[in-house]
Tab-separated table of C-alpha atoms and ligand atoms in Angstrom:
chain	number	residue	atom	x	y	z
A	5	UNK	CA	7.971	23.991	-3.641
A	6	UNK	CA	5.453	21.332	-2.614
A	7	UNK	CA	1.946	22.297	-1.657
A	8	UNK	CA	0.878	21.793	1.959
A	9	UNK	CA	-2.225	19.841	2.935
A	10	UNK	CA	-4.554	21.907	5.097
A	11	UNK	CA	-8.155	21.398	6.189
A	12	UNK	CA	-10.208	18.456	5.014
A	13	UNK	CA	-8.705	15.565	3.040
A	14	UNK	CA	-10.487	12.736	1.242
A	15	UNK	CA	-8.863	9.333	1.688
A	16	UNK	CA	-9.529	7.905	-1.753
A	17	UNK	CA	-9.558	4.190	-1.048
A	18	UNK	CA	-12.256	1.529	-0.825
A	19	UNK	CA	-9.900	-0.938	0.882
A	20	UNK	CA	-10.709	-1.030	4.632
A	21	UNK	CA	-7.202	-2.254	5.547
A	22	UNK	CA	-5.551	0.631	3.728
A	23	UNK	CA	-8.095	3.120	5.057
A	24	UNK	CA	-7.289	2.155	8.651
A	25	UNK	CA	-3.539	2.526	8.025
A	26	UNK	CA	-3.921	5.846	6.212
A	27	UNK	CA	-6.093	7.229	9.023
A	28	UNK	CA	-3.524	6.157	11.613
A	29	UNK	CA	-0.707	7.768	9.629
A	30	UNK	CA	-2.608	11.056	9.227
A	31	UNK	CA	-4.000	11.229	12.775
A	32	UNK	CA	-1.020	12.993	14.425
A	33	UNK	CA	-1.069	15.743	11.793
A	34	UNK	CA	-4.456	17.141	12.751
A	35	UNK	CA	-5.925	16.584	9.283
A	36	UNK	CA	-9.678	16.053	9.088
A	37	UNK	CA	-9.908	12.898	6.973
A	38	UNK	CA	-13.078	11.663	5.298
A	39	UNK	CA	-13.141	8.423	3.325
A	40	UNK	CA	-14.301	7.878	-0.249
A	41	UNK	CA	-16.862	5.429	1.127
A	42	UNK	CA	-18.310	8.001	3.547
A	43	UNK	CA	-18.717	10.435	0.652
A	44	UNK	CA	-20.258	7.766	-1.597
A	45	UNK	CA	-17.550	8.231	-4.244
A	46	UNK	CA	-17.220	5.618	-6.989
A	47	UNK	CA	-14.088	3.626	-7.821
A	48	UNK	CA	-12.362	4.764	-11.019
A	49	UNK	CA	-10.931	2.159	-13.364
A	50	UNK	CA	-7.217	1.681	-12.706
A	51	UNK	CA	-5.926	1.879	-16.264
A	52	UNK	CA	-2.369	2.996	-15.458
A	53	UNK	CA	0.716	0.943	-16.271
A	54	UNK	CA	2.479	1.554	-12.978
A	55	UNK	CA	1.702	2.212	-9.323
A	56	UNK	CA	2.297	5.939	-9.625
A	57	UNK	CA	-0.145	6.494	-12.458
A	58	UNK	CA	-2.857	4.431	-10.769
A	59	UNK	CA	-2.443	6.418	-7.534
A	60	UNK	CA	-2.855	9.575	-9.623
A	61	UNK	CA	-6.011	8.267	-11.303
A	62	UNK	CA	-7.624	7.521	-7.927
A	63	UNK	CA	-6.578	10.790	-6.254
A	64	UNK	CA	-7.606	12.992	-9.195
A	65	UNK	CA	-10.999	11.268	-9.569
A	66	UNK	CA	-11.769	11.737	-5.870
A	67	UNK	CA	-10.537	15.357	-5.797
A	68	UNK	CA	-12.718	16.234	-8.795
A	69	UNK	CA	-15.791	14.469	-7.407
A	70	UNK	CA	-15.499	15.763	-3.832
A	71	UNK	CA	-14.054	19.216	-4.671
A	72	UNK	CA	-11.518	18.608	-1.918
A	73	UNK	CA	-7.869	17.532	-1.815
A	74	UNK	CA	-7.706	13.734	-2.041
A	75	UNK	CA	-5.081	11.225	-0.934
A	76	UNK	CA	-4.715	7.866	-2.731
A	77	UNK	CA	-2.405	4.878	-2.439
A	78	UNK	CA	-1.683	2.394	-5.173
A	79	UNK	CA	0.269	-0.538	-3.911
A	80	UNK	CA	1.032	-4.188	-4.407
A	81	UNK	CA	3.495	-6.977	-4.050
A	82	UNK	CA	6.225	-7.542	-6.635
A	83	UNK	CA	7.691	-11.069	-6.711
A	84	UNK	CA	11.128	-11.340	-8.332
A	85	UNK	CA	10.807	-15.004	-9.420
A	86	UNK	CA	7.444	-14.220	-11.057
A	87	UNK	CA	8.924	-11.420	-13.184
A	88	UNK	CA	7.310	-8.810	-10.957
A	89	UNK	CA	3.801	-10.323	-10.781
A	90	UNK	CA	1.272	-9.690	-9.381
A	91	UNK	CA	2.534	-6.067	-9.104
A	92	UNK	CA	-0.147	-3.563	-10.070
A	93	UNK	CA	-2.583	-6.484	-10.380
A	94	UNK	CA	-2.225	-7.493	-6.699
A	95	UNK	CA	-5.835	-6.623	-5.848
A	96	UNK	CA	-7.152	-8.321	-8.998
A	97	UNK	CA	-5.424	-11.616	-8.167
A	98	UNK	CA	-7.804	-11.877	-5.198
A	99	UNK	CA	-10.804	-11.808	-7.547
A	100	UNK	CA	-14.186	-10.195	-6.986
A	101	UNK	CA	-14.597	-11.862	-3.578
A	102	UNK	CA	-11.225	-10.421	-2.444
A	103	UNK	CA	-9.971	-13.861	-1.503
A	104	UNK	CA	-6.341	-13.276	-0.499
A	105	UNK	CA	-5.882	-16.862	0.658
A	106	UNK	CA	-6.498	-17.834	-2.967
A	107	UNK	CA	-4.175	-15.084	-4.219
A	108	UNK	CA	-1.364	-16.168	-1.874
A	109	UNK	CA	-1.919	-19.812	-2.866
A	110	UNK	CA	-1.599	-18.822	-6.527
A	111	UNK	CA	1.732	-17.098	-5.835
A	112	UNK	CA	2.966	-20.142	-3.924
A	113	UNK	CA	1.888	-22.553	-6.691
A	114	UNK	CA	3.758	-20.470	-9.292
A	115	UNK	CA	6.854	-20.311	-7.064
A	116	UNK	CA	6.778	-24.097	-6.615
A	117	UNK	CA	6.405	-24.580	-10.383
A	118	UNK	CA	9.591	-22.534	-10.807
A	119	UNK	CA	11.388	-24.500	-8.090
A	120	UNK	CA	11.614	-21.344	-5.958
A	121	UNK	CA	11.880	-22.995	-2.557
A	122	UNK	CA	15.081	-21.480	-1.118
A	123	UNK	CA	14.590	-18.075	0.552
A	124	UNK	CA	16.909	-16.336	-1.918
A	125	UNK	CA	14.618	-17.438	-4.771
A	126	UNK	CA	11.583	-16.061	-2.918
A	127	UNK	CA	12.483	-12.354	-2.818
A	128	UNK	CA	9.637	-9.859	-3.045
A	129	UNK	CA	8.865	-6.267	-2.204
A	130	UNK	CA	5.789	-4.238	-1.469
A	131	UNK	CA	5.456	-0.886	-3.233
A	132	UNK	CA	3.305	2.061	-2.212
A	133	UNK	CA	2.778	5.030	-4.506
A	134	UNK	CA	0.969	7.901	-2.777
A	135	UNK	CA	-0.647	10.822	-4.547
A	136	UNK	CA	-2.376	13.891	-3.166
A	137	UNK	CA	-4.423	15.699	-5.807
A	138	UNK	CA	-6.182	19.052	-5.456
A	139	UNK	CA	-9.354	20.057	-7.316
A	140	UNK	CA	-7.340	22.590	-9.365
A	141	UNK	CA	-5.192	19.774	-10.795
A	142	UNK	CA	-2.087	20.200	-8.624
A	143	UNK	CA	-0.519	16.914	-7.456
A	144	UNK	CA	2.186	15.737	-5.102
A	145	UNK	CA	3.519	12.178	-5.540
A	146	UNK	CA	5.911	9.902	-3.643
A	147	UNK	CA	6.779	6.204	-3.762
A	148	UNK	CA	8.544	3.727	-1.465
A	149	UNK	CA	9.152	-0.005	-1.032
A	150	UNK	CA	9.980	-2.589	1.605
A	151	UNK	CA	11.990	-5.695	0.736
A	152	UNK	CA	11.535	-9.181	2.107
A	153	UNK	CA	11.014	-12.883	1.489
A	154	UNK	CA	7.843	-14.885	0.949
A	155	UNK	CA	7.101	-17.664	3.444
A	156	UNK	CA	4.765	-20.628	3.198
A	157	UNK	CA	2.398	-21.378	4.836
A	158	UNK	CA	1.114	-17.864	5.574
A	159	UNK	CA	1.611	-16.752	9.185
A	160	UNK	CA	-0.560	-14.487	11.330
A	161	UNK	CA	-3.967	-12.882	11.084
A	162	UNK	CA	-3.095	-9.205	11.491
A	163	UNK	CA	-3.011	-6.716	8.628
A	164	UNK	CA	-4.614	-7.496	5.287
A	165	UNK	CA	-3.943	-8.736	1.770
A	166	UNK	CA	-0.603	-10.507	1.352
A	167	UNK	CA	0.691	-9.614	4.852
A	168	UNK	CA	0.759	-13.207	6.232
A	169	UNK	CA	3.158	-14.308	3.489
A	170	UNK	CA	5.608	-11.394	3.696
A	171	UNK	CA	8.636	-11.533	5.975
A	172	UNK	CA	10.351	-8.123	5.920
A	173	UNK	CA	14.163	-8.188	5.860
A	174	UNK	CA	15.729	-8.100	9.321
A	175	UNK	CA	12.620	-9.475	11.058
A	176	UNK	CA	11.487	-12.931	12.184
A	177	UNK	CA	7.743	-12.273	12.015
A	178	UNK	CA	5.601	-11.666	8.940
A	179	UNK	CA	3.533	-8.505	8.537
A	180	UNK	CA	0.570	-10.757	9.402
A	181	UNK	CA	2.145	-11.437	12.800
A	182	UNK	CA	2.920	-7.797	13.599
A	183	UNK	CA	0.872	-5.270	15.546
A	184	UNK	CA	-0.177	-2.299	13.409
A	185	UNK	CA	2.285	-0.044	15.249
A	186	UNK	CA	5.109	-2.376	14.257
A	187	UNK	CA	4.073	-2.674	10.622
A	188	UNK	CA	3.423	0.974	9.886
A	189	UNK	CA	3.927	2.999	13.073
A	190	UNK	CA	6.289	5.954	12.724
A	191	UNK	CA	9.087	6.926	15.105
A	192	UNK	CA	9.217	7.290	18.072
A	193	UNK	CA	6.590	4.537	18.543
A	194	UNK	CA	7.354	2.498	15.423
A	195	UNK	CA	10.108	2.009	12.882
A	196	UNK	CA	8.306	3.237	9.775
A	197	UNK	CA	8.775	-0.256	8.368
A	198	UNK	CA	6.109	-0.800	5.720
A	199	UNK	CA	6.108	0.513	2.170
A	200	UNK	CA	3.117	2.726	3.005
A	201	UNK	CA	4.770	4.128	6.153
A	202	UNK	CA	7.966	4.857	4.214
A	203	UNK	CA	6.093	6.599	1.432
A	204	UNK	CA	4.047	8.523	3.994
A	205	UNK	CA	7.210	9.818	5.703
A	206	UNK	CA	8.307	11.258	2.344
A	207	UNK	CA	4.893	12.802	1.772
A	208	UNK	CA	4.743	14.235	5.292
A	209	UNK	CA	8.134	15.908	4.792
A	210	UNK	CA	6.878	17.883	1.824
A	211	UNK	CA	3.122	18.298	2.426
A	212	UNK	CA	2.318	18.162	6.136
A	213	UNK	CA	3.035	20.342	9.131
A	214	UNK	CA	5.508	18.687	11.530
A	215	UNK	CA	3.845	16.571	14.237
B	306	ITT	P1	-8.162	1.041	-3.523
B	306	ITT	O1	-7.743	1.037	-4.974
B	306	ITT	O2	-9.597	1.397	-3.321
B	306	ITT	O3	-7.234	1.849	-2.669
B	306	ITT	P2	-7.351	-1.720	-3.665
B	306	ITT	O4	-7.307	-2.843	-2.670
B	306	ITT	O5	-7.989	-2.013	-4.994
B	306	ITT	O6	-8.041	-0.482	-2.964
B	306	ITT	P3	-4.806	-1.413	-4.986
B	306	ITT	O7	-5.381	-1.379	-6.346
B	306	ITT	O8	-3.697	-0.441	-4.665
B	306	ITT	O9	-5.899	-1.179	-3.871
B	306	ITT	O10	-4.328	-2.882	-4.699
B	306	ITT	C1	-3.322	-3.129	-3.811
B	306	ITT	C2	-3.404	-4.555	-3.312
B	306	ITT	O11	-2.064	-4.933	-2.912
B	306	ITT	C3	-4.259	-4.640	-2.077
B	306	ITT	O12	-5.560	-5.049	-2.384
B	306	ITT	C4	-3.526	-5.673	-1.235
B	306	ITT	O13	-3.937	-6.926	-1.557
B	306	ITT	C5	-2.087	-5.560	-1.662
B	306	ITT	N1	-1.401	-4.748	-0.657
B	306	ITT	C6	-1.084	-3.429	-0.738
B	306	ITT	N2	-0.547	-3.021	0.414
B	306	ITT	C7	-0.532	-4.075	1.227
B	306	ITT	C8	-0.122	-4.266	2.543
B	306	ITT	O14	0.347	-3.271	3.291
B	306	ITT	N3	-0.251	-5.482	3.066
B	306	ITT	C9	-0.754	-6.489	2.353
B	306	ITT	N4	-1.197	-6.407	1.114
B	306	ITT	C10	-1.080	-5.194	0.540
C-alpha cells in the first residue's frame, strides 16, 4: 500500500521550469509546497545510472536535509538515432551556463552526421522519473514517457530545455509552441500530455487525495 502525501512537501529541484510545472501539478491537491531553493538546500551529485535512481538521490537528499517529505523529478530526452543520448545527461549537455540552444544544436549536428533527416530517423522521447521520499527512508517512485519527433529549426519560446525541438506524436506544434496547460495540464483542462504530467498522474493515483 503506497504512502499518502499529507502536509508540507519539498519540491527538490533547482530547475525553474520544472519547479513551475511541479507546482502547477500539485496545486489542485491542496499540498503546501516549498522549493529546495526557498529552503537553501544544496544540489546532490547525480551519480545514478538511470532516471529512477537519480530521482531517488535528489528526493532522499532533500528529505534528509529538510526533515520533510520531498518530491524530485529526474528527466531528459532520449534520442533513438543517438543510441539514447543525451538521456540522463540532458541537463549536462547544456553546460554550466544552461545553454539549451547549444544543446539542441549539438543534437541536430549529430543527427545530420548520421544522415537522420527523415522524421522516422528522428524519433525521441522524454522520460520523467518521479520520487517522493520521506525522512524515515520510505519512497514512492513512478516513471512515464512521451514519444515524438525532433524538428529543426527549434520552434516556439514556451516551456524550457529541449521543448522547442520536440514535436509530440499526434500534434502539429512543438512543446515550445504549446501553452503550459496544453503541455502538462491534466484533464479536464488538459490532456496530461507531457512525460511529467503522465508520471504525475501515476503518482497522484497512489499518493495524493483525489482532486
Ligand atoms: P534538478 O536536478 O534540480 O531537478 P535539472 O535541470 O538538473 O534540475 P535533470 O537532471 O532531471 O534536472 O535534467 C533534466 C534535463 O532534461 C532538464 O535540464 C531539461 O533540459 C531536460 N528536460 C526535462 N524535462 C523537460 C521538459 O519537460 N521539457 C524540456 N526539456 C526537459
